[in-house]
């Protein structure tokens, strides 16, 4: 990569059990194999402070967070992650592959949680100066595939947000598709059904245009 060139920022998004974490890892490995410096990170988390907030969010003390407090905690975790890891990496020319980013807050707290998109976007502006991914990959899958993956992954145990009812998660999944429709230049929707390698190939095709214009 030429010196001084900013890294690219790719977010992987989707509801529960879409296989997005595995695919984010495979994408980071493929970038490295192409000789591109890439860091794989996740939200909530990615820095010590944000990982501590992750614990508070997914295993909340007491009766859990009111939705506004939940949104503020996600925004605070993201602000730390952006300031301490994502922006410095991009400035150093490193590509960032992030397992979830702002569109998860828009889907889970804004749409499914009922806070509205404007409030979540305002928190992102305040916390992270509106940083947006260059490309946001939404991995979509049908309900049967998701149910099978979740049974495999969670073995009947889920966290405070993953364990919400099926209506909530249906609103999350619909929200991601709605975002992609509204901003086709920033999003690509990938069919997450099928073999890992086949899905990974679809993602690689979607990322290729970014590889071409990095020279
Ligand atoms: P994970 O299961 O992908 O690690 O994500 C943890 C949970 O946090 C998952 O249920 C989605 C949820 N989440 C939000 O509700 N809002 C957010 O902004 C993010 C990043 C995650």
PDB file of C-alpha atoms and ligand atoms in Angstrom:
ATOM      1  CA  UNK A   1       0.000   0.000   0.000  1.00  0.00           C
ATOM      2  CA  UNK A   2       1.340   3.457  -0.838  1.00  0.00           C
ATOM      3  CA  UNK A   3       2.504   5.553   2.117  1.00  0.00           C
ATOM      4  CA  UNK A   4       0.059   8.101   3.451  1.00  0.00           C
ATOM      5  CA  UNK A   5      -3.027   6.428   1.997  1.00  0.00           C
ATOM      6  CA  UNK A   6      -5.913   6.140   4.440  1.00  0.00           C
ATOM      7  CA  UNK A   7      -7.090   2.597   5.199  1.00  0.00           C
ATOM      8  CA  UNK A   8     -10.586   1.467   4.267  1.00  0.00           C
ATOM      9  CA  UNK A   9     -13.286   0.887   6.820  1.00  0.00           C
ATOM     10  CA  UNK A  10     -15.613  -2.093   6.282  1.00  0.00           C
ATOM     11  CA  UNK A  11     -18.443  -2.964   8.674  1.00  0.00           C
ATOM     12  CA  UNK A  12     -20.205  -6.340   8.770  1.00  0.00           C
ATOM     13  CA  UNK A  13     -23.792  -6.134   9.926  1.00  0.00           C
ATOM     14  CA  UNK A  14     -26.820  -8.342  10.353  1.00  0.00           C
ATOM     15  CA  UNK A  15     -29.171  -9.788  12.901  1.00  0.00           C
ATOM     16  CA  UNK A  16     -28.377 -12.654  15.249  1.00  0.00           C
ATOM     17  CA  UNK A  17     -27.076 -15.905  13.746  1.00  0.00           C
ATOM     18  CA  UNK A  18     -26.399 -14.606  10.241  1.00  0.00           C
ATOM     19  CA  UNK A  19     -22.779 -15.797  10.375  1.00  0.00           C
ATOM     20  CA  UNK A  20     -21.408 -12.262  10.273  1.00  0.00           C
ATOM     21  CA  UNK A  21     -18.618 -12.712  12.853  1.00  0.00           C
ATOM     22  CA  UNK A  22     -17.171 -15.685  10.980  1.00  0.00           C
ATOM     23  CA  UNK A  23     -17.388 -13.811   7.711  1.00  0.00           C
ATOM     24  CA  UNK A  24     -15.728 -10.714   9.182  1.00  0.00           C
ATOM     25  CA  UNK A  25     -12.824 -12.906  10.298  1.00  0.00           C
ATOM     26  CA  UNK A  26     -12.524 -14.555   6.860  1.00  0.00           C
ATOM     27  CA  UNK A  27     -12.568 -11.152   5.165  1.00  0.00           C
ATOM     28  CA  UNK A  28      -9.764  -9.816   7.386  1.00  0.00           C
ATOM     29  CA  UNK A  29      -7.720 -12.954   6.617  1.00  0.00           C
ATOM     30  CA  UNK A  30      -8.244 -12.517   2.875  1.00  0.00           C
ATOM     31  CA  UNK A  31      -7.136  -8.882   3.018  1.00  0.00           C
ATOM     32  CA  UNK A  32      -3.984  -9.870   4.904  1.00  0.00           C
ATOM     33  CA  UNK A  33      -3.335 -12.620   2.358  1.00  0.00           C
ATOM     34  CA  UNK A  34      -3.457  -9.910  -0.334  1.00  0.00           C
ATOM     35  CA  UNK A  35      -0.746  -8.009   1.544  1.00  0.00           C
ATOM     36  CA  UNK A  36      -3.151  -5.430   2.976  1.00  0.00           C
ATOM     37  CA  UNK A  37      -2.670  -4.520   6.633  1.00  0.00           C
ATOM     38  CA  UNK A  38      -6.024  -5.219   8.253  1.00  0.00           C
ATOM     39  CA  UNK A  39      -7.331  -5.221  11.790  1.00  0.00           C
ATOM     40  CA  UNK A  40     -10.391  -7.234  12.809  1.00  0.00           C
ATOM     41  CA  UNK A  41     -12.419  -5.692  15.583  1.00  0.00           C
ATOM     42  CA  UNK A  42     -15.945  -5.773  16.974  1.00  0.00           C
ATOM     43  CA  UNK A  43     -18.697  -3.780  18.623  1.00  0.00           C
ATOM     44  CA  UNK A  44     -19.579  -3.366  21.315  1.00  0.00           C
ATOM     45  CA  UNK A  45     -15.904  -3.720  22.190  1.00  0.00           C
ATOM     46  CA  UNK A  46     -12.544  -3.511  20.472  1.00  0.00           C
ATOM     47  CA  UNK A  47     -10.748  -1.503  23.195  1.00  0.00           C
ATOM     48  CA  UNK A  48     -10.416  -2.219  26.928  1.00  0.00           C
ATOM     49  CA  UNK A  49     -12.965   0.481  27.809  1.00  0.00           C
ATOM     50  CA  UNK A  50     -15.461  -0.601  25.180  1.00  0.00           C
ATOM     51  CA  UNK A  51     -15.061  -4.265  26.134  1.00  0.00           C
ATOM     52  CA  UNK A  52     -15.885  -3.293  29.742  1.00  0.00           C
ATOM     53  CA  UNK A  53     -19.031  -1.524  28.502  1.00  0.00           C
ATOM     54  CA  UNK A  54     -19.864  -4.647  26.451  1.00  0.00           C
ATOM     55  CA  UNK A  55     -20.022  -6.604  29.698  1.00  0.00           C
ATOM     56  CA  UNK A  56     -22.443  -4.052  31.165  1.00  0.00           C
ATOM     57  CA  UNK A  57     -24.652  -4.196  28.079  1.00  0.00           C
ATOM     58  CA  UNK A  58     -24.828  -7.933  27.489  1.00  0.00           C
ATOM     59  CA  UNK A  59     -24.956  -8.954  31.138  1.00  0.00           C
ATOM     60  CA  UNK A  60     -26.551  -5.934  32.782  1.00  0.00           C
ATOM     61  CA  UNK A  61     -26.636  -5.451  36.531  1.00  0.00           C
ATOM     62  CA  UNK A  62     -30.043  -5.306  38.199  1.00  0.00           C
ATOM     63  CA  UNK A  63     -33.122  -5.171  35.994  1.00  0.00           C
ATOM     64  CA  UNK A  64     -31.305  -4.072  32.823  1.00  0.00           C
ATOM     65  CA  UNK A  65     -30.938  -0.701  31.075  1.00  0.00           C
ATOM     66  CA  UNK A  66     -33.758   1.554  29.927  1.00  0.00           C
ATOM     67  CA  UNK A  67     -33.509   1.838  26.118  1.00  0.00           C
ATOM     68  CA  UNK A  68     -32.065   5.387  26.247  1.00  0.00           C
ATOM     69  CA  UNK A  69     -29.326   4.317  28.663  1.00  0.00           C
ATOM     70  CA  UNK A  70     -28.607   1.305  26.446  1.00  0.00           C
ATOM     71  CA  UNK A  71     -28.209   3.563  23.394  1.00  0.00           C
ATOM     72  CA  UNK A  72     -25.913   5.915  25.334  1.00  0.00           C
ATOM     73  CA  UNK A  73     -23.734   3.016  26.470  1.00  0.00           C
ATOM     74  CA  UNK A  74     -23.392   1.721  22.897  1.00  0.00           C
ATOM     75  CA  UNK A  75     -22.511   5.244  21.747  1.00  0.00           C
ATOM     76  CA  UNK A  76     -19.946   5.615  24.562  1.00  0.00           C
ATOM     77  CA  UNK A  77     -18.328   2.269  23.741  1.00  0.00           C
ATOM     78  CA  UNK A  78     -18.206   3.281  20.071  1.00  0.00           C
ATOM     79  CA  UNK A  79     -16.688   6.691  20.871  1.00  0.00           C
ATOM     80  CA  UNK A  80     -13.799   5.010  22.693  1.00  0.00           C
ATOM     81  CA  UNK A  81     -13.362   2.407  19.948  1.00  0.00           C
ATOM     82  CA  UNK A  82     -13.373   5.045  17.200  1.00  0.00           C
ATOM     83  CA  UNK A  83     -10.979   7.406  18.996  1.00  0.00           C
ATOM     84  CA  UNK A  84      -8.479   4.830  20.211  1.00  0.00           C
ATOM     85  CA  UNK A  85      -8.530   2.110  17.572  1.00  0.00           C
ATOM     86  CA  UNK A  86     -10.479   2.800  14.371  1.00  0.00           C
ATOM     87  CA  UNK A  87      -9.377   6.332  13.471  1.00  0.00           C
ATOM     88  CA  UNK A  88      -5.687   5.759  14.323  1.00  0.00           C
ATOM     89  CA  UNK A  89      -5.677   2.522  12.272  1.00  0.00           C
ATOM     90  CA  UNK A  90      -7.270   4.183   9.235  1.00  0.00           C
ATOM     91  CA  UNK A  91      -4.870   7.123   9.491  1.00  0.00           C
ATOM     92  CA  UNK A  92      -1.940   4.683   9.528  1.00  0.00           C
ATOM     93  CA  UNK A  93      -3.202   3.069   6.310  1.00  0.00           C
ATOM     94  CA  UNK A  94      -4.556  -0.048   8.017  1.00  0.00           C
ATOM     95  CA  UNK A  95      -7.890  -1.408   6.871  1.00  0.00           C
ATOM     96  CA  UNK A  96     -10.473  -1.963   9.592  1.00  0.00           C
ATOM     97  CA  UNK A  97     -12.990  -4.819   9.443  1.00  0.00           C
ATOM     98  CA  UNK A  98     -15.545  -4.227  12.161  1.00  0.00           C
ATOM     99  CA  UNK A  99     -18.071  -6.824  13.326  1.00  0.00           C
ATOM    100  CA  UNK A 100     -21.045  -4.430  13.806  1.00  0.00           C
ATOM    101  CA  UNK A 101     -20.948  -0.610  13.883  1.00  0.00           C
ATOM    102  CA  UNK A 102     -23.409   2.315  13.919  1.00  0.00           C
ATOM    103  CA  UNK A 103     -26.048   0.535  11.827  1.00  0.00           C
ATOM    104  CA  UNK A 104     -26.475  -2.004  14.650  1.00  0.00           C
ATOM    105  CA  UNK A 105     -27.413   0.849  16.986  1.00  0.00           C
ATOM    106  CA  UNK A 106     -29.779   2.225  14.347  1.00  0.00           C
ATOM    107  CA  UNK A 107     -31.440  -1.192  13.925  1.00  0.00           C
ATOM    108  CA  UNK A 108     -31.466  -2.494  17.538  1.00  0.00           C
ATOM    109  CA  UNK A 109     -31.988   0.710  19.551  1.00  0.00           C
ATOM    110  CA  UNK A 110     -33.325   3.132  16.932  1.00  0.00           C
ATOM    111  CA  UNK A 111     -35.835   1.025  14.997  1.00  0.00           C
ATOM    112  CA  UNK A 112     -36.494  -2.173  16.992  1.00  0.00           C
ATOM    113  CA  UNK A 113     -35.993  -0.381  20.334  1.00  0.00           C
ATOM    114  CA  UNK A 114     -38.266   2.506  19.314  1.00  0.00           C
ATOM    115  CA  UNK A 115     -35.877   5.430  19.949  1.00  0.00           C
ATOM    116  CA  UNK A 116     -35.942   6.520  16.319  1.00  0.00           C
ATOM    117  CA  UNK A 117     -33.151   6.965  13.818  1.00  0.00           C
ATOM    118  CA  UNK A 118     -32.542  10.676  14.492  1.00  0.00           C
ATOM    119  CA  UNK A 119     -31.693  10.195  18.150  1.00  0.00           C
ATOM    120  CA  UNK A 120     -29.265   7.356  17.429  1.00  0.00           C
ATOM    121  CA  UNK A 121     -27.599   9.366  14.676  1.00  0.00           C
ATOM    122  CA  UNK A 122     -27.297  12.375  16.989  1.00  0.00           C
ATOM    123  CA  UNK A 123     -25.560  10.215  19.603  1.00  0.00           C
ATOM    124  CA  UNK A 124     -23.175   8.975  16.916  1.00  0.00           C
ATOM    125  CA  UNK A 125     -22.402  12.526  15.871  1.00  0.00           C
ATOM    126  CA  UNK A 126     -21.726  13.543  19.461  1.00  0.00           C
ATOM    127  CA  UNK A 127     -19.669  10.453  20.274  1.00  0.00           C
ATOM    128  CA  UNK A 128     -17.823   9.648  17.073  1.00  0.00           C
ATOM    129  CA  UNK A 129     -18.188  12.710  14.817  1.00  0.00           C
ATOM    130  CA  UNK A 130     -20.372  10.689  12.472  1.00  0.00           C
ATOM    131  CA  UNK A 131     -17.650   8.320  11.269  1.00  0.00           C
ATOM    132  CA  UNK A 132     -19.163   6.121   8.523  1.00  0.00           C
ATOM    133  CA  UNK A 133     -17.805   2.909   7.021  1.00  0.00           C
ATOM    134  CA  UNK A 134     -16.663   3.019   3.392  1.00  0.00           C
ATOM    135  CA  UNK A 135     -18.684  -0.148   2.884  1.00  0.00           C
ATOM    136  CA  UNK A 136     -21.286  -1.833   5.082  1.00  0.00           C
ATOM    137  CA  UNK A 137     -21.963  -5.478   4.367  1.00  0.00           C
ATOM    138  CA  UNK A 138     -25.355  -6.692   5.560  1.00  0.00           C
ATOM    139  CA  UNK A 139     -25.457 -10.464   5.783  1.00  0.00           C
ATOM    140  CA  UNK A 140     -29.001 -11.704   5.414  1.00  0.00           C
ATOM    141  CA  UNK A 141     -30.375 -15.188   5.976  1.00  0.00           C
ATOM    142  CA  UNK A 142     -33.781 -16.843   6.184  1.00  0.00           C
ATOM    143  CA  UNK A 143     -35.366 -17.717   9.520  1.00  0.00           C
ATOM    144  CA  UNK A 144     -34.661 -21.459   9.363  1.00  0.00           C
ATOM    145  CA  UNK A 145     -30.939 -20.901   8.717  1.00  0.00           C
ATOM    146  CA  UNK A 146     -30.757 -18.372  11.535  1.00  0.00           C
ATOM    147  CA  UNK A 147     -32.550 -20.657  14.005  1.00  0.00           C
ATOM    148  CA  UNK A 148     -30.154 -23.523  13.197  1.00  0.00           C
ATOM    149  CA  UNK A 149     -27.079 -21.278  13.621  1.00  0.00           C
ATOM    150  CA  UNK A 150     -28.332 -19.853  16.914  1.00  0.00           C
ATOM    151  CA  UNK A 151     -29.057 -23.312  18.316  1.00  0.00           C
ATOM    152  CA  UNK A 152     -25.491 -24.234  17.423  1.00  0.00           C
ATOM    153  CA  UNK A 153     -23.906 -21.028  18.742  1.00  0.00           C
ATOM    154  CA  UNK A 154     -25.873 -20.341  21.910  1.00  0.00           C
ATOM    155  CA  UNK A 155     -26.833 -23.851  23.058  1.00  0.00           C
ATOM    156  CA  UNK A 156     -29.964 -22.332  24.594  1.00  0.00           C
ATOM    157  CA  UNK A 157     -28.134 -19.457  26.363  1.00  0.00           C
ATOM    158  CA  UNK A 158     -28.310 -15.930  24.957  1.00  0.00           C
ATOM    159  CA  UNK A 159     -27.353 -12.467  26.209  1.00  0.00           C
ATOM    160  CA  UNK A 160     -29.662  -9.637  27.276  1.00  0.00           C
ATOM    161  CA  UNK A 161     -30.162  -8.368  23.715  1.00  0.00           C
ATOM    162  CA  UNK A 162     -29.906 -11.609  21.729  1.00  0.00           C
ATOM    163  CA  UNK A 163     -32.562 -13.059  24.064  1.00  0.00           C
ATOM    164  CA  UNK A 164     -35.253 -10.502  23.131  1.00  0.00           C
ATOM    165  CA  UNK A 165     -38.427 -11.808  21.473  1.00  0.00           C
ATOM    166  CA  UNK A 166     -38.769 -12.790  17.850  1.00  0.00           C
ATOM    167  CA  UNK A 167     -40.774  -9.641  16.963  1.00  0.00           C
ATOM    168  CA  UNK A 168     -37.883  -7.478  18.138  1.00  0.00           C
ATOM    169  CA  UNK A 169     -35.403  -9.463  16.026  1.00  0.00           C
ATOM    170  CA  UNK A 170     -37.716  -9.393  13.006  1.00  0.00           C
ATOM    171  CA  UNK A 171     -37.745  -5.564  13.279  1.00  0.00           C
ATOM    172  CA  UNK A 172     -33.923  -5.586  13.506  1.00  0.00           C
ATOM    173  CA  UNK A 173     -33.592  -7.697  10.355  1.00  0.00           C
ATOM    174  CA  UNK A 174     -36.089  -5.576   8.429  1.00  0.00           C
ATOM    175  CA  UNK A 175     -34.313  -2.400   9.574  1.00  0.00           C
ATOM    176  CA  UNK A 176     -30.973  -3.515   8.104  1.00  0.00           C
ATOM    177  CA  UNK A 177     -32.600  -4.220   4.743  1.00  0.00           C
ATOM    178  CA  UNK A 178     -34.343  -0.844   4.868  1.00  0.00           C
ATOM    179  CA  UNK A 179     -31.034   0.955   5.528  1.00  0.00           C
ATOM    180  CA  UNK A 180     -29.447  -0.839   2.583  1.00  0.00           C
ATOM    181  CA  UNK A 181     -32.321   0.201   0.311  1.00  0.00           C
ATOM    182  CA  UNK A 182     -32.046   3.801   1.412  1.00  0.00           C
ATOM    183  CA  UNK A 183     -28.255   4.099   0.950  1.00  0.00           C
ATOM    184  CA  UNK A 184     -27.241   1.708  -1.844  1.00  0.00           C
ATOM    185  CA  UNK A 185     -23.825   3.350  -2.326  1.00  0.00           C
ATOM    186  CA  UNK A 186     -22.741   2.544   1.258  1.00  0.00           C
ATOM    187  CA  UNK A 187     -24.385  -0.870   1.686  1.00  0.00           C
ATOM    188  CA  UNK A 188     -24.300  -4.237   0.016  1.00  0.00           C
ATOM    189  CA  UNK A 189     -26.650  -7.053   1.034  1.00  0.00           C
ATOM    190  CA  UNK A 190     -25.068 -10.494   0.895  1.00  0.00           C
ATOM    191  CA  UNK A 191     -26.973 -13.757   0.878  1.00  0.00           C
ATOM    192  CA  UNK A 192     -25.632 -15.514   3.986  1.00  0.00           C
ATOM    193  CA  UNK A 193     -27.145 -18.906   3.168  1.00  0.00           C
ATOM    194  CA  UNK A 194     -24.821 -21.657   1.978  1.00  0.00           C
ATOM    195  CA  UNK A 195     -21.280 -22.869   2.570  1.00  0.00           C
ATOM    196  CA  UNK A 196     -18.916 -20.533   4.435  1.00  0.00           C
ATOM    197  CA  UNK A 197     -16.614 -20.292   1.425  1.00  0.00           C
ATOM    198  CA  UNK A 198     -19.433 -19.451  -0.962  1.00  0.00           C
ATOM    199  CA  UNK A 199     -20.638 -16.626   1.282  1.00  0.00           C
ATOM    200  CA  UNK A 200     -17.059 -15.426   1.762  1.00  0.00           C
ATOM    201  CA  UNK A 201     -16.589 -15.338  -2.033  1.00  0.00           C
ATOM    202  CA  UNK A 202     -19.719 -13.198  -2.400  1.00  0.00           C
ATOM    203  CA  UNK A 203     -18.341 -10.774   0.170  1.00  0.00           C
ATOM    204  CA  UNK A 204     -14.937 -10.673  -1.507  1.00  0.00           C
ATOM    205  CA  UNK A 205     -16.598  -9.702  -4.808  1.00  0.00           C
ATOM    206  CA  UNK A 206     -18.393  -6.862  -3.051  1.00  0.00           C
ATOM    207  CA  UNK A 207     -15.137  -5.633  -1.490  1.00  0.00           C
ATOM    208  CA  UNK A 208     -13.136  -5.829  -4.749  1.00  0.00           C
ATOM    209  CA  UNK A 209     -13.997  -2.320  -5.990  1.00  0.00           C
ATOM    210  CA  UNK A 210     -12.356  -0.919  -2.842  1.00  0.00           C
ATOM    211  CA  UNK A 211      -9.194  -2.899  -3.654  1.00  0.00           C
ATOM    212  CA  UNK A 212      -9.130  -1.468  -7.141  1.00  0.00           C
ATOM    213  CA  UNK A 213      -9.225   2.162  -6.086  1.00  0.00           C
ATOM    214  CA  UNK A 214      -6.680   2.035  -3.305  1.00  0.00           C
ATOM    215  CA  UNK A 215      -3.618   2.599  -5.514  1.00  0.00           C
TER     216      UNK A 215
HETATM  217  P1  LIG B   1     -22.718  -9.762  18.817  1.00  0.00           P
HETATM  218  O1  LIG B   1     -23.657 -10.867  19.221  1.00  0.00           O
HETATM  219  O2  LIG B   1     -22.649  -9.521  17.358  1.00  0.00           O
HETATM  220  O3  LIG B   1     -21.377  -9.857  19.476  1.00  0.00           O
HETATM  221  O4  LIG B   1     -23.367  -8.391  19.380  1.00  0.00           O
HETATM  222  C1  LIG B   1     -23.757  -8.265  20.684  1.00  0.00           C
HETATM  223  C2  LIG B   1     -25.188  -7.859  20.813  1.00  0.00           C
HETATM  224  O5  LIG B   1     -25.260  -6.432  20.897  1.00  0.00           O
HETATM  225  C3  LIG B   1     -26.109  -8.282  19.686  1.00  0.00           C
HETATM  226  O6  LIG B   1     -27.316  -8.784  20.270  1.00  0.00           O
HETATM  227  C4  LIG B   1     -26.401  -7.011  18.958  1.00  0.00           C
HETATM  228  C5  LIG B   1     -26.291  -5.966  20.029  1.00  0.00           C
HETATM  229  N1  LIG B   1     -25.932  -4.611  19.578  1.00  0.00           N
HETATM  230  C6  LIG B   1     -26.865  -3.585  19.722  1.00  0.00           C
HETATM  231  O7  LIG B   1     -27.968  -3.811  20.192  1.00  0.00           O
HETATM  232  N2  LIG B   1     -26.500  -2.324  19.329  1.00  0.00           N
HETATM  233  C7  LIG B   1     -25.266  -2.022  18.836  1.00  0.00           C
HETATM  234  O8  LIG B   1     -24.971  -0.862  18.502  1.00  0.00           O
HETATM  235  C8  LIG B   1     -24.304  -3.108  18.702  1.00  0.00           C
HETATM  236  C9  LIG B   1     -22.943  -2.819  18.171  1.00  0.00           C
HETATM  237  C10 LIG B   1     -24.684  -4.380  19.089  1.00  0.00           C
END
